[in-house]
Amino acid sequence: MAAVQGGLVDASEEKDIKTEPSSDGCGNNDTNDARPLSTSPGSNAPGGNAKTSSGSTEEQQTLLAVLQFLKKNNLTESVEILRREAGLPEDSLDLKGSDSSGASSGGSAGGVDGVGVDASALLSRVTVSSSAGVQAPMKTSGEDQPDVNVVLSAYSQQGDPALYETYYSGLKRFIETVLDCHRAELSQVFYPLFVHMYLELVYNNHENEAKSFFEKFSGDQECYYEEDLRVLSSLTKKEHMRGNETLLDFRTSKFVLRISRDSYQLLKRHLQERQNNQIWNIIQEHLYIDIFDGMPRSKSQIDAMSGSLAGEAKRDANKSKVYYGLLKEPEIELPLDDEDEEAENEEGKPKKKKPKKDSMGSKSKKQDPNAPSQTRIPLPELKDSDKLDKIMYMKEATKRIRLGPETLPSICFYSFLNAYQGLTAVDLTDDSSLIAGGFADSTVRVWCVTPKKLRKVKSAADLNLIDKESDDVLERIMDEKTASESKILYGHSGPVYGISFSPDRNYLLSSSEDGTVRLWSLQTFTCLVGYKGHNYPVWDTQFSPHGYYFVSGGHDRVARLWATDHYQPLRMFAGHLADITCTRFHPNSNYVATGSSDRTIRLWDVLTGNCVRIFTGHKGPIHALAFSPNGKFLASGATDGRVLLWDIGHGLMIGELKGHTDTIYALRFSRDGEILASGSMDNTVRLWDSMKAFDDLETDDFTAATGHIHLQDNSQELLLGTYMSKSTPVIHLHFTRRNLLLAAGAYNP
C-alpha cells in the first residue's frame, strides 16, 4: 500500500510537507495514555526528508515560530539563547512581512508556491501538527477558539480567485474524458476539492466568486452529501467560519480516498502537465490518497463504501486483530425440575439431565481460538443470584424455538398510549420481566410486564426486625405496601434519550440532555449516582453484558467507558467527527461499537482505548447497532433506511438490506442468530434471514487487500416478512429467551 500525500512534489515545493493531525488511520488519539502523535504517512513521500543547512525546513519553521512567540512576549534572553544554540543569524526573526513579502534571510520560511508565511501562520501550523488530532474532534468548552484559528490559518495565502472555476472545470473535463474504468475512482476527488476551494474563497473575502463557484458546481456532487452542502451553503462570510463545527470537521480530518495505482498515475500526470498547483496543494494538504495495486473499483463498489464525513476508512484502520469470540461460560450444574423428580426415580434423574446440560455447555467447553482470554479485562465475579439466573436461562433455552424461514417468531407489540410523542427511549430486561421508558418530560418510568408487582425495600427500621437467617429473606425485605405496576423516577433536568437495564435487573441507567448519566436502584427506585463527564446531551448509554461496566456517547463526539463504582470514566474514545448517536457492547464485553452522525461506525478496544475498526457506507446518521450472538457480525441501521451487515474479523461490509422507507431505530438478532429483526420510523418491523446472508459468504472471496467488495442485491430473497403497526414507529426490539419477539413504540395518532 502506498499512502501518498506528496508524490507530486518537486524541488520547489518540498518546503511545505506537513504532519497529519491524527496519529493513525483509526483516530486513536491516545487520549488514554498520552503517547506522542506520529507523523503522517506523507512524511515518507518524495521530498519528505529534504534538508537545509540547519535542519529540515519544517523544523526551521517550527523553531522560527517559537522564537517569534518568545520575542512577542518580551523573553529576549530566551530568544538569544535558543537562537545561538540553533545557529540562526540575528536577522532571522524579521518575519513580520505581509503575504506577498519574501521568505526570511535564512530561506527557511518558504510557503506554498514561494509565497512567504507570517509568524502567526507558522505558529498555527505548529499547533495543528501537535494538538489538532487530539482536540479538534472533541469540542470542549472554552477551547473552541484556538481550534478555529488553527483551522482558518490553512485558508490564507491563496491564488487568484478568478481561476478557481477554471481549475475545477479543467479537472472536471479531464475526469469526464478518461476511460470508464478510471472515471468512477477519480470522480471521488470532486467533493473534497469543491469543499476546500469554496472555503478558501470565503475565507479570503471573495464572496461573489464563492457564491458563483457554489452555484455552478454544487449540483455535481453526490446526493448523499446533500445535507453537508446545505450547511456549507450557509457559510458565505469569513465571520461565519469561526466556531463552525462543519468547518472543523473538514479541516482537522483528512478526507480519505481509495484509488488504484493506475487511476492515481493518470491524475498525477494531468496535474503535472497543467502545472495545476492550486488543486495539488489542496490534495496534499487536505486529502489522504490510499493507493492499492489492482483493478480500479466500479461505481457501485465505490458508492457502497462512500458517504461518511471524512471519506472511506484507510485500509490500515481495519487490519488490527480483533478477539470477536465469546468468553468461556462458567461451569454451572443444571439442577433438576420438580416434574422430573416425580417422573424419575433417583438413579434415573442424573442420566436424564446430563445430555441436556451437555447440549447447552458443549459450545463453551472448548476455548474459542478467536476469543480474548478470560482475564483480558477484569470482569465481576458471579454472585449466587447470578448463578441462579444462569440456571433459569439454561432451562428457558432448552424450550427455545429454533427460528428460520419456515418458523418465524410471534411478535408482541407494546404500544405506549398518550405519550404525545414524548417517548424517547425504551429497554427491556434480559428475562423480559421489566420494561422502562425514557420521556421528554425528564422522567423515567418502569413497568412490570409479569403479574408480579414492583415493590420497594422496607425502611432501615423495619429491616432490623427481619430474621436474616430465614430462607425467604429476599421476600421479607420487600415492602408489600409499596407494590404497584409502575414506578416513576425523577432526577433528570432534560429529556431522557437512553436507558439500559443491568443484566442482574438490580439497576437501571439513564442518559439525558442535561449531560449526565444516572444509575437507579430497582430495589429502592432512587438515584444512586449521577455520572458527570459529558458537557453536552448524552444520546445513548448501555450496560455491558457482564454488568459493572457501561458506555455512554453524546453530542461532544466522545464515547466514555465507566464502571458503576467510579465517578470518573475509565476510558475516553475520541475520533468521531460528529455526535455519537448509539452505543453497543460486544457480547464478550471487550469491545464497544459506536455509531455517529458522521456516518461511520467505530469499534473500540476496551482494554487499550484504541479504535480497531472503522466502517463506512451509510449515507445518514446511524441510530441502531446490534451484534450477532456469536460475536462475529455487526448490523447497523441509519436514517438512509438501510441495514448494513459487517464482518468484524475481516473489517468488511458483507451485506446490504434494503426495504425500510425511514430511519431505522431498532435492530436485534434472535437468540441463536438465525433471524435479524429491524424496526423503523416507517411503522414496520421487518424480519431478515441473517443465517442465509452470512452462510452465502465465501471467506476466500474477501479481497481486503484491494478494497473491493461485491455486494449481492438480494434484499428481497433475505426478507422473510414485513409487519406493520397502525401508526406506531418502532423504537425498540427484544427477543425473549424463548425467541418471542417484543417490539415497542409510542402510538402517534
XYZ file of C-alpha atoms in Angstrom:
749
model
C 0.000 0.000 0.000
C 1.147 3.448 -0.716
C -0.053 6.363 1.303
C 0.515 9.305 -0.953
C 0.247 12.914 0.006
C 3.277 14.380 -1.661
C 4.090 12.181 -4.638
C 3.813 15.109 -6.983
C 6.069 17.464 -5.089
C 9.030 18.847 -6.973
C 12.082 20.544 -5.519
C 10.461 23.958 -5.273
C 7.528 22.554 -3.305
C 9.448 20.406 -0.868
C 9.207 23.119 1.739
C 5.551 22.558 2.509
C 5.187 18.949 3.536
C 3.256 18.806 6.785
C 2.453 16.355 9.513
C -1.003 14.830 9.646
C -3.104 15.716 12.697
C -4.306 12.231 13.643
C -1.813 9.701 14.850
C -3.086 6.760 12.802
C -5.798 5.800 10.390
C -8.070 4.773 13.211
C -8.456 8.012 15.067
C -6.523 6.706 18.046
C -5.725 9.990 19.649
C -4.258 8.208 22.631
C -6.492 10.205 24.939
C -5.947 7.483 27.496
C -2.184 7.182 27.559
C -0.939 10.484 26.109
C 1.601 8.951 23.773
C 3.101 11.368 21.250
C 1.367 11.518 17.894
C 3.175 10.011 14.932
C 3.818 11.947 11.767
C 1.804 11.420 8.639
C 2.414 8.692 6.101
C 3.142 11.586 3.781
C 6.389 12.297 5.593
C 7.803 9.328 3.694
C 6.756 10.838 0.379
C 9.374 12.043 -2.101
C 10.951 15.193 -0.820
C 9.854 14.466 2.721
C 13.412 14.397 4.052
C 14.766 17.444 2.263
C 17.312 19.234 4.460
C 18.590 22.789 4.662
C 21.860 23.940 6.251
C 20.475 23.840 9.785
C 17.916 21.009 9.728
C 14.716 20.269 7.828
C 12.519 23.093 6.522
C 9.691 22.059 8.788
C 11.907 22.068 11.878
C 13.164 25.548 10.992
C 9.620 26.806 10.524
C 8.683 25.429 13.912
C 11.785 26.929 15.515
C 11.174 30.346 13.994
C 7.572 30.302 15.135
C 8.671 29.524 18.693
C 11.305 32.266 18.610
C 8.744 34.757 17.302
C 6.353 33.770 20.102
C 9.065 34.259 22.755
C 10.045 37.610 21.264
C 6.406 38.739 21.231
C 6.235 38.031 24.969
C 9.456 40.007 25.645
C 11.500 36.939 26.611
C 14.551 38.324 24.852
C 17.096 36.355 26.876
C 15.431 33.051 25.981
C 15.259 34.139 22.342
C 19.020 34.801 22.237
C 19.961 31.513 23.931
C 17.700 29.453 21.632
C 18.821 31.350 18.513
C 22.518 30.809 19.315
C 22.024 27.111 20.016
C 20.151 26.661 16.741
C 22.841 28.576 14.854
C 20.410 31.056 13.307
C 21.531 34.533 12.120
C 20.411 37.575 14.141
C 18.063 38.844 11.440
C 16.196 35.522 11.204
C 13.285 36.876 13.246
C 12.262 39.567 10.756
C 9.139 37.643 9.783
C 6.628 40.446 10.027
C 6.177 40.766 6.278
C 2.813 40.505 4.569
C 1.652 37.541 2.493
C 3.316 38.962 -0.604
C 6.725 39.501 1.034
C 9.575 37.076 0.566
C 10.861 34.464 2.991
C 13.351 35.274 5.748
C 17.066 35.631 5.032
C 17.609 32.130 6.374
C 15.486 30.934 3.456
C 13.592 28.678 5.803
C 10.099 30.119 5.908
C 9.036 29.205 2.411
C 5.323 28.780 1.791
C 3.090 27.474 -0.929
C 4.355 28.437 -4.376
C 7.127 30.560 -2.882
C 4.749 32.892 -1.051
C 6.011 33.992 2.384
C 4.390 32.870 5.598
C 3.976 35.139 8.597
C 4.825 34.060 12.128
C 1.240 33.565 13.261
C 0.614 31.192 10.364
C 3.736 29.251 11.294
C 2.704 29.086 14.905
C -0.731 27.931 13.831
C 0.888 25.229 11.755
C 2.868 24.040 14.743
C -0.315 23.961 16.786
C -2.064 21.932 14.087
C 0.530 19.197 13.984
C 0.865 18.898 17.727
C -2.656 19.216 19.034
C -5.394 19.239 16.437
C -5.514 15.467 16.254
C -6.486 15.255 19.890
C -8.565 18.344 20.446
C -10.440 19.018 17.251
C -12.916 16.138 17.255
C -13.595 16.846 20.918
C -15.422 20.103 21.368
C -14.804 21.187 24.928
C -15.984 24.387 26.490
C -13.548 27.246 26.424
C -11.283 25.630 23.832
C -13.227 26.270 20.637
C -11.446 29.443 19.571
C -7.833 28.177 19.346
C -9.023 25.268 17.212
C -10.870 27.618 14.872
C -7.800 29.831 14.472
C -5.751 26.763 13.593
C -8.361 25.769 11.047
C -8.604 29.156 9.410
C -4.845 29.558 9.027
C -4.982 26.845 6.370
C -7.061 29.032 4.086
C -4.773 32.089 3.894
C -2.150 32.817 1.184
C -4.129 31.595 -1.824
C -4.073 32.248 -5.570
C -6.218 34.231 -7.987
C -9.921 33.753 -7.072
C -10.988 34.165 -10.692
C -9.094 30.999 -11.631
C -10.832 28.671 -9.146
C -13.689 27.898 -11.530
C -11.205 27.389 -14.362
C -9.098 24.956 -12.309
C -12.117 22.962 -11.172
C -13.737 22.920 -14.636
C -10.459 21.789 -16.191
C -10.142 18.875 -13.778
C -13.812 18.006 -14.288
C -13.404 17.935 -18.089
C -10.312 15.737 -17.755
C -12.018 13.213 -15.463
C -15.099 13.069 -17.703
C -12.925 12.163 -20.716
C -10.805 9.398 -19.115
C -11.623 5.715 -19.606
C -14.764 4.473 -17.865
C -12.774 2.191 -15.554
C -10.897 5.190 -14.083
C -13.708 7.747 -14.140
C -15.589 6.440 -11.093
C -12.450 6.409 -8.942
C -11.211 9.844 -9.986
C -14.684 11.352 -9.516
C -14.171 10.842 -5.773
C -11.894 13.918 -5.667
C -14.697 16.268 -6.769
C -16.406 16.615 -3.401
C -13.427 17.306 -1.085
C -11.868 19.639 -3.670
C -15.145 21.520 -4.076
C -15.483 21.998 -0.291
C -11.943 23.250 0.295
C -11.874 25.549 -2.735
C -15.169 27.080 -1.630
C -13.904 27.594 1.938
C -10.702 29.231 0.664
C -12.733 31.705 -1.385
C -14.970 32.528 1.584
C -12.061 32.931 3.995
C -10.249 35.319 1.680
C -13.368 37.543 1.378
C -14.144 36.634 -2.238
C -17.868 36.345 -1.531
C -19.150 36.777 -5.076
C -16.657 34.288 -6.526
C -17.517 31.828 -3.740
C -21.251 32.149 -4.419
C -20.753 31.688 -8.148
C -18.460 28.672 -7.547
C -21.008 27.048 -5.219
C -23.948 27.579 -7.577
C -22.028 26.268 -10.564
C -20.648 23.055 -9.070
C -22.737 22.073 -6.009
C -25.217 20.260 -8.241
C -22.483 17.913 -9.490
C -21.864 16.388 -6.048
C -23.234 13.001 -4.955
C -26.737 13.074 -3.464
C -25.554 11.671 -0.120
C -23.596 14.888 0.556
C -26.766 16.975 0.258
C -27.033 17.714 3.995
C -23.353 18.722 4.229
C -23.737 21.046 1.240
C -26.793 22.657 2.826
C -24.704 23.508 5.916
C -21.824 24.658 3.727
C -24.060 26.996 1.716
C -24.775 28.973 4.904
C -21.058 29.833 5.233
C -20.904 32.891 2.996
C -18.720 35.248 5.054
C -15.406 34.895 6.849
C -17.147 35.643 10.179
C -19.447 32.636 9.695
C -16.460 30.320 9.712
C -15.479 30.966 13.300
C -16.786 28.347 15.707
C -18.390 26.328 12.917
C -18.288 22.590 13.609
C -18.598 21.552 9.970
C -15.537 23.584 9.114
C -13.556 21.983 11.941
C -14.573 18.550 10.665
C -13.331 19.214 7.152
C -10.081 20.785 8.259
C -8.970 18.533 11.093
C -9.566 15.202 9.373
C -8.003 14.331 6.056
C -10.583 13.155 3.533
C -9.623 9.568 2.662
C -9.864 8.403 -0.964
C -9.089 4.831 -2.001
C -7.739 4.839 -5.566
C -5.967 2.250 -7.723
C -2.394 2.971 -8.751
C -3.290 3.356 -12.455
C -6.008 5.929 -11.737
C -3.692 7.851 -9.430
C -0.940 7.999 -12.066
C -3.439 9.478 -14.533
C -4.405 12.230 -12.097
C -0.790 12.951 -11.207
C 0.266 13.198 -14.850
C -2.618 15.547 -15.680
C -1.836 17.940 -12.804
C 1.878 17.935 -13.667
C 1.243 18.734 -17.310
C -1.152 21.567 -16.468
C 1.072 22.740 -13.581
C -2.117 22.971 -11.563
C -0.523 23.716 -8.198
C -3.708 25.144 -6.679
C -5.506 21.788 -6.825
C -2.407 19.810 -5.942
C -1.842 21.902 -2.808
C -5.361 21.063 -1.627
C -4.839 17.369 -2.369
C -1.586 17.415 -0.420
C -2.954 19.444 2.476
C -6.424 18.001 2.985
C -6.654 14.596 1.280
C -5.193 11.200 2.111
C -4.939 9.053 -1.022
C -4.846 5.347 -0.151
C -3.352 3.643 -3.221
C -3.835 -0.061 -3.943
C -2.478 -2.287 -6.708
C -5.013 -3.996 -8.915
C -8.098 -3.259 -10.975
C -9.907 0.050 -10.374
C -13.188 -0.225 -8.471
C -16.559 0.176 -10.155
C -19.052 2.967 -9.384
C -21.247 0.590 -7.352
C -18.291 -0.636 -5.289
C -17.239 2.941 -4.501
C -20.804 4.044 -3.696
C -21.208 1.142 -1.273
C -18.327 2.446 0.878
C -18.758 6.214 0.388
C -20.874 8.742 2.226
C -19.098 9.447 5.500
C -17.956 12.899 6.584
C -14.261 12.082 6.069
C -14.378 9.655 3.142
C -13.595 5.966 3.464
C -11.599 4.287 6.192
C -7.919 3.712 5.472
C -7.278 0.018 4.886
C -4.750 0.005 7.733
C -7.544 1.076 10.080
C -9.212 -2.351 9.850
C -6.183 -4.630 9.962
C -5.562 -4.998 13.688
C -6.553 -8.249 15.383
C -9.999 -8.318 16.998
C -10.871 -11.048 19.501
C -14.511 -11.413 18.492
C -15.073 -14.881 20.021
C -17.190 -15.453 23.110
C -15.797 -15.962 26.590
C -15.988 -19.454 28.028
C -19.164 -19.855 30.078
C -18.645 -20.804 33.744
C -19.429 -24.410 34.644
C -22.807 -24.466 36.362
C -24.602 -27.673 37.313
C -28.141 -27.659 35.953
C -30.475 -28.717 38.786
C -33.449 -30.973 38.215
C -37.010 -29.825 37.721
C -39.767 -30.895 40.092
C -41.561 -32.647 37.233
C -38.512 -34.778 36.590
C -38.257 -35.720 40.248
C -41.779 -37.076 40.126
C -41.316 -38.796 36.792
C -37.981 -40.483 37.513
C -36.507 -42.472 40.342
C -33.271 -41.284 41.962
C -30.988 -43.374 39.766
C -32.631 -42.216 36.550
C -32.519 -38.486 37.251
C -28.847 -37.714 36.574
C -28.869 -39.787 33.391
C -31.866 -37.904 32.040
C -30.433 -34.489 32.788
C -26.814 -34.930 31.755
C -27.375 -34.867 27.989
C -29.375 -31.636 28.396
C -26.576 -29.960 30.307
C -24.014 -31.154 27.771
C -26.055 -29.837 24.864
C -26.087 -26.411 26.482
C -22.470 -26.409 27.593
C -20.831 -28.092 24.617
C -20.231 -24.845 22.709
C -18.490 -23.146 25.595
C -16.393 -26.054 26.874
C -13.649 -25.504 24.282
C -11.975 -22.123 24.332
C -12.794 -20.261 21.122
C -9.492 -19.516 19.312
C -10.845 -16.063 18.414
C -11.938 -15.279 21.972
C -9.990 -12.995 24.316
C -8.532 -14.524 27.454
C -10.867 -14.629 30.449
C -8.611 -12.201 32.304
C -8.015 -9.740 29.434
C -10.255 -7.226 31.194
C -11.350 -7.595 34.828
C -14.958 -8.827 34.933
C -17.152 -9.086 38.048
C -17.390 -12.487 39.705
C -20.692 -14.330 39.523
C -22.802 -13.968 42.663
C -25.139 -16.742 43.801
C -28.079 -14.809 42.362
C -26.268 -14.609 39.002
C -25.737 -18.368 39.029
C -29.435 -18.935 39.720
C -30.267 -16.634 36.826
C -27.881 -18.577 34.546
C -29.645 -21.782 35.508
C -33.012 -20.203 34.688
C -31.576 -19.040 31.356
C -30.349 -22.551 30.525
C -33.750 -24.039 31.378
C -35.504 -21.479 29.179
C -33.030 -22.144 26.369
C -33.997 -25.827 26.271
C -37.552 -24.700 25.427
C -36.408 -22.126 22.863
C -37.989 -22.250 19.427
C -35.486 -22.721 16.621
C -36.283 -19.923 14.184
C -35.818 -19.947 10.429
C -37.571 -19.081 7.138
C -40.218 -21.724 7.879
C -40.662 -20.899 11.579
C -40.899 -17.137 12.065
C -41.286 -15.703 15.560
C -44.517 -14.369 17.001
C -44.332 -10.620 17.626
C -45.812 -8.900 20.661
C -46.033 -5.099 20.366
C -46.041 -2.805 23.411
C -47.701 0.478 22.412
C -47.219 3.459 24.706
C -50.504 5.350 24.620
C -50.939 9.054 25.411
C -47.186 9.609 25.207
C -47.780 12.579 22.873
C -44.514 11.914 21.012
C -42.730 12.196 24.358
C -41.287 8.647 24.413
C -37.576 8.909 23.617
C -36.086 5.555 24.726
C -37.176 2.023 25.682
C -35.416 -1.009 27.165
C -36.417 -4.476 28.416
C -34.606 -6.704 30.899
C -32.944 -9.846 29.559
C -35.623 -12.053 31.135
C -38.348 -9.763 29.690
C -39.899 -9.115 33.116
C -39.472 -5.304 33.206
C -39.869 -2.580 30.599
C -38.662 1.017 31.026
C -39.287 4.171 29.047
C -37.387 7.450 28.922
C -39.511 10.526 28.271
C -39.129 14.090 27.029
C -40.536 15.384 30.347
C -37.274 14.251 32.086
C -38.836 11.201 33.761
C -38.013 7.509 33.575
C -40.919 5.085 34.043
C -40.582 1.398 34.860
C -43.359 -1.179 34.354
C -43.592 -4.810 35.386
C -44.590 -6.982 32.414
C -45.336 -10.060 34.587
C -48.184 -10.294 37.148
C -45.615 -9.714 39.915
C -45.783 -6.092 41.066
C -42.899 -3.687 41.692
C -42.030 -3.292 45.383
C -39.514 -1.197 47.283
C -37.234 -2.486 50.025
C -38.505 -1.831 53.556
C -37.141 1.049 55.621
C -33.980 0.531 57.725
C -36.018 0.317 60.966
C -38.231 -2.444 59.556
C -35.266 -4.337 58.133
C -33.741 -4.666 61.613
C -36.782 -6.697 62.709
C -36.333 -9.325 59.977
C -34.803 -12.745 60.669
C -31.795 -12.625 58.355
C -31.254 -16.405 58.552
C -34.655 -17.318 57.131
C -34.851 -18.955 53.704
C -37.268 -16.382 52.290
C -35.302 -13.341 53.496
C -35.302 -11.817 49.992
C -39.108 -11.807 50.020
C -39.344 -10.497 53.568
C -37.243 -7.400 52.892
C -39.751 -6.163 50.278
C -42.494 -3.793 51.420
C -45.879 -5.015 50.141
C -47.455 -1.624 50.851
C -45.408 -0.078 48.035
C -46.461 -2.675 45.426
C -47.582 -1.142 42.111
C -47.481 -1.936 38.407
C -45.198 1.004 37.574
C -42.764 3.436 39.172
C -41.660 6.921 38.085
C -38.040 8.013 38.579
C -37.410 11.771 38.910
C -33.973 13.383 38.747
C -33.012 14.460 35.233
C -33.465 18.052 34.121
C -33.872 17.343 30.398
C -35.327 14.723 28.019
C -34.066 11.168 28.673
C -32.538 9.826 25.452
C -31.028 6.496 26.509
C -31.827 3.802 29.077
C -30.382 0.380 29.873
C -31.090 -2.321 32.466
C -28.200 -4.100 34.183
C -28.008 -7.855 33.417
C -28.929 -8.715 37.040
C -32.018 -6.420 36.923
C -30.920 -4.548 40.052
C -30.011 -1.288 38.304
C -31.154 0.983 35.503
C -29.052 3.542 33.613
C -30.469 6.671 32.007
C -28.779 9.365 29.916
C -30.196 12.798 29.294
C -29.957 16.132 27.560
C -28.707 17.528 30.889
C -25.292 15.923 30.194
C -25.498 13.328 32.991
C -25.873 9.572 33.191
C -27.802 8.382 36.245
C -27.736 4.987 37.937
C -31.027 3.998 39.572
C -31.642 1.214 42.091
C -34.553 -1.052 41.183
C -34.751 -2.127 44.851
C -35.410 1.337 46.254
C -36.332 3.158 42.986
C -33.985 6.017 43.841
C -30.975 7.536 42.086
C -27.692 6.137 43.426
C -25.135 8.044 41.314
C -25.055 10.874 38.772
C -22.089 10.469 36.413
C -20.870 13.840 35.127
C -18.324 13.828 32.345
C -20.177 14.930 29.241
C -20.704 18.674 28.779
C -23.474 18.244 26.235
C -26.536 15.991 25.763
C -25.861 12.255 26.156
C -27.732 10.443 23.381
C -27.210 6.837 24.465
C -25.909 4.586 27.219
C -25.637 0.817 27.602
C -24.612 -1.710 30.251
C -22.019 -4.365 29.480
C -23.450 -7.909 29.061
C -21.429 -8.834 32.171
C -22.613 -5.828 34.201
C -20.349 -3.419 36.130
C -19.115 -1.515 33.020
C -21.235 0.778 30.887
C -20.671 3.100 27.932
C -22.141 6.496 27.055
C -21.952 8.716 23.973
C -23.336 12.116 23.017
C -23.033 15.485 21.361
C -19.413 16.033 22.468
C -18.320 13.299 19.981
C -16.509 11.315 22.667
C -17.717 7.959 23.999
C -16.864 7.213 27.614
C -16.440 3.877 29.369
C -17.474 3.845 33.027
C -17.598 1.412 35.924
C -20.525 1.707 38.311
C -18.211 2.235 41.304
C -16.107 5.013 39.675
C -17.440 8.527 39.348
C -14.993 9.327 36.524
C -14.700 7.496 33.171
C -12.149 4.693 32.780
C -11.676 5.272 29.042
C -12.492 8.045 26.572
C -12.941 7.018 22.949
C -12.229 10.083 20.763
C -12.247 10.002 16.980
C -15.760 10.588 15.665
C -16.309 13.855 13.816
C -19.917 14.365 14.887
C -22.383 13.328 17.604
C -22.248 9.733 18.861
C -25.851 8.635 18.445
C -25.784 4.986 19.578
C -23.540 2.661 21.569
C -23.387 -1.126 21.903
C -21.186 -3.590 23.820
C -19.767 -6.670 22.101
C -21.100 -9.917 23.671
C -17.668 -10.605 25.211
C -17.524 -7.095 26.803
C -14.026 -6.475 25.381
C -15.192 -4.104 22.656
C -17.624 -1.218 22.254
C -19.272 -0.164 18.980
C -20.352 3.439 18.453
C -22.498 4.842 15.655
C -22.315 8.513 14.763
C -23.793 11.396 12.793
C -20.515 11.439 10.849
C -21.993 8.312 9.179
C -19.310 5.944 10.443
C -19.290 3.084 12.942
C -16.220 2.586 15.093
C -15.223 -0.420 17.163
C -13.125 0.391 20.244
C -10.955 -1.900 22.338
C -11.977 -1.524 25.982
C -8.532 -2.615 27.222
C -6.372 -0.192 25.213
C -8.897 2.505 24.299
C -7.831 2.207 20.637
C -10.138 2.238 17.625
C -9.736 -1.151 15.923
C -12.377 -0.876 13.172
C -13.928 1.935 11.125
C -16.911 1.035 8.960
C -18.130 3.455 6.264
C -21.036 3.032 3.869
C -24.084 4.597 5.487
C -25.424 7.754 3.869
C -27.006 9.205 7.026
C -26.572 9.317 10.835
C -26.518 5.853 12.443
C -29.199 5.129 15.045
C -29.132 1.355 15.616
C -26.437 -1.267 16.210
C -26.664 -4.996 17.020
C -24.003 -7.691 17.423
C -24.788 -11.252 16.365
C -24.918 -13.681 19.344
C -21.681 -15.394 18.212
C -19.859 -12.024 18.163
C -18.673 -12.372 14.536
C -21.005 -9.895 12.856
C -22.432 -6.430 13.392
C -25.634 -4.970 11.937
C -26.221 -1.218 11.672
C -29.226 0.910 10.735
C -29.399 4.599 9.829
C -31.569 7.429 8.561
C -30.943 6.186 4.997
C -33.328 3.276 5.707
C -30.651 0.635 5.024
C -29.388 -2.157 7.263
C -25.713 -2.928 6.644
C -24.005 -6.136 7.785
C -20.326 -6.174 8.742
C -17.763 -8.930 9.247
C -15.822 -7.843 12.343
C -12.839 -10.170 11.860
C -12.129 -9.067 8.271
C -13.360 -5.486 8.787
C -15.575 -5.564 5.680
C -19.167 -4.864 4.692
C -20.807 -8.141 3.704
C -24.442 -7.268 3.130
C -26.992 -4.557 2.498
C -30.676 -4.988 3.391
C -32.997 -2.529 1.662
C -36.706 -2.159 2.276
C -37.364 0.349 5.044
C -38.515 3.791 3.918
C -37.498 5.769 7.026
C -34.927 5.887 9.833
C -34.101 2.532 11.449
C -34.150 2.895 15.230
C -34.055 -0.740 16.399
C -32.078 -3.852 15.416
C -31.938 -7.192 17.206
C -30.709 -10.709 16.385
C -32.701 -13.707 17.598
C -31.096 -15.659 20.453
C -29.451 -18.141 18.071
C -28.683 -15.543 15.415
C -30.802 -17.086 12.633
C -33.015 -14.025 12.200
C -32.389 -10.281 12.279
C -35.309 -8.018 13.185
C -35.329 -4.333 12.240
C -37.742 -1.644 13.435
C -38.212 1.717 11.784
C -39.960 5.068 11.903
C -41.952 3.812 8.878
C -44.126 1.906 11.434
C -42.908 -1.544 10.361
C -40.948 -4.467 11.777
C -39.060 -6.484 9.170
C -37.527 -9.928 9.615
C -34.419 -10.910 7.639
C -32.765 -14.294 7.070
C -29.404 -13.479 8.642
C -28.173 -17.089 8.507
C -28.555 -17.106 4.721
C -26.839 -13.700 4.479
C -23.843 -14.979 6.458
C -23.734 -18.513 5.023
C -23.629 -17.270 1.424
C -20.310 -15.615 2.190
C -17.170 -17.155 0.825
C -14.375 -16.048 3.121
C -11.854 -16.713 0.341
C -13.597 -14.105 -1.806
C -12.677 -11.314 0.613
C -10.162 -9.100 -1.149
C -9.444 -6.640 1.616
C -6.020 -6.030 0.102
C -7.540 -4.258 -2.904
C -10.533 -2.799 -1.112
C -13.027 -4.488 -3.476
C -16.350 -5.734 -2.173
C -19.040 -7.432 -4.234
C -22.439 -6.949 -2.613
C -25.295 -9.054 -3.894
C -28.559 -7.183 -4.338
C -30.583 -9.914 -2.652
C -32.618 -7.958 -0.085
C -35.898 -9.446 -1.351
C -34.576 -13.018 -1.022
C -33.466 -12.331 2.565
C -36.671 -10.532 3.623
C -38.843 -13.044 5.497
C -41.694 -10.760 6.492
C -42.915 -7.184 6.982
C -45.280 -6.391 9.858
C -46.995 -3.010 10.014
C -48.337 -1.246 13.074
C -51.328 1.052 12.772
C -49.458 4.269 13.483
C -46.635 3.399 15.862
C -42.951 3.961 14.988
C -40.792 1.088 16.265
C -38.024 2.310 18.590
C -37.066 -0.917 20.395
C -36.897 -4.663 19.694
C -36.138 -7.546 22.043
C -36.101 -11.350 21.681
C -37.173 -13.245 24.787
C -35.162 -16.241 25.938
C -37.592 -18.459 24.021
C -37.367 -16.326 20.855
C -40.639 -14.432 21.067
C -40.069 -11.001 19.525
C -41.154 -7.981 21.578
C -41.434 -4.565 19.909
C -42.154 -1.187 21.481
C -43.047 2.339 20.405
C -45.346 5.267 21.141
C -48.683 5.435 19.309
C -48.737 8.504 17.096
C -52.400 9.431 16.432
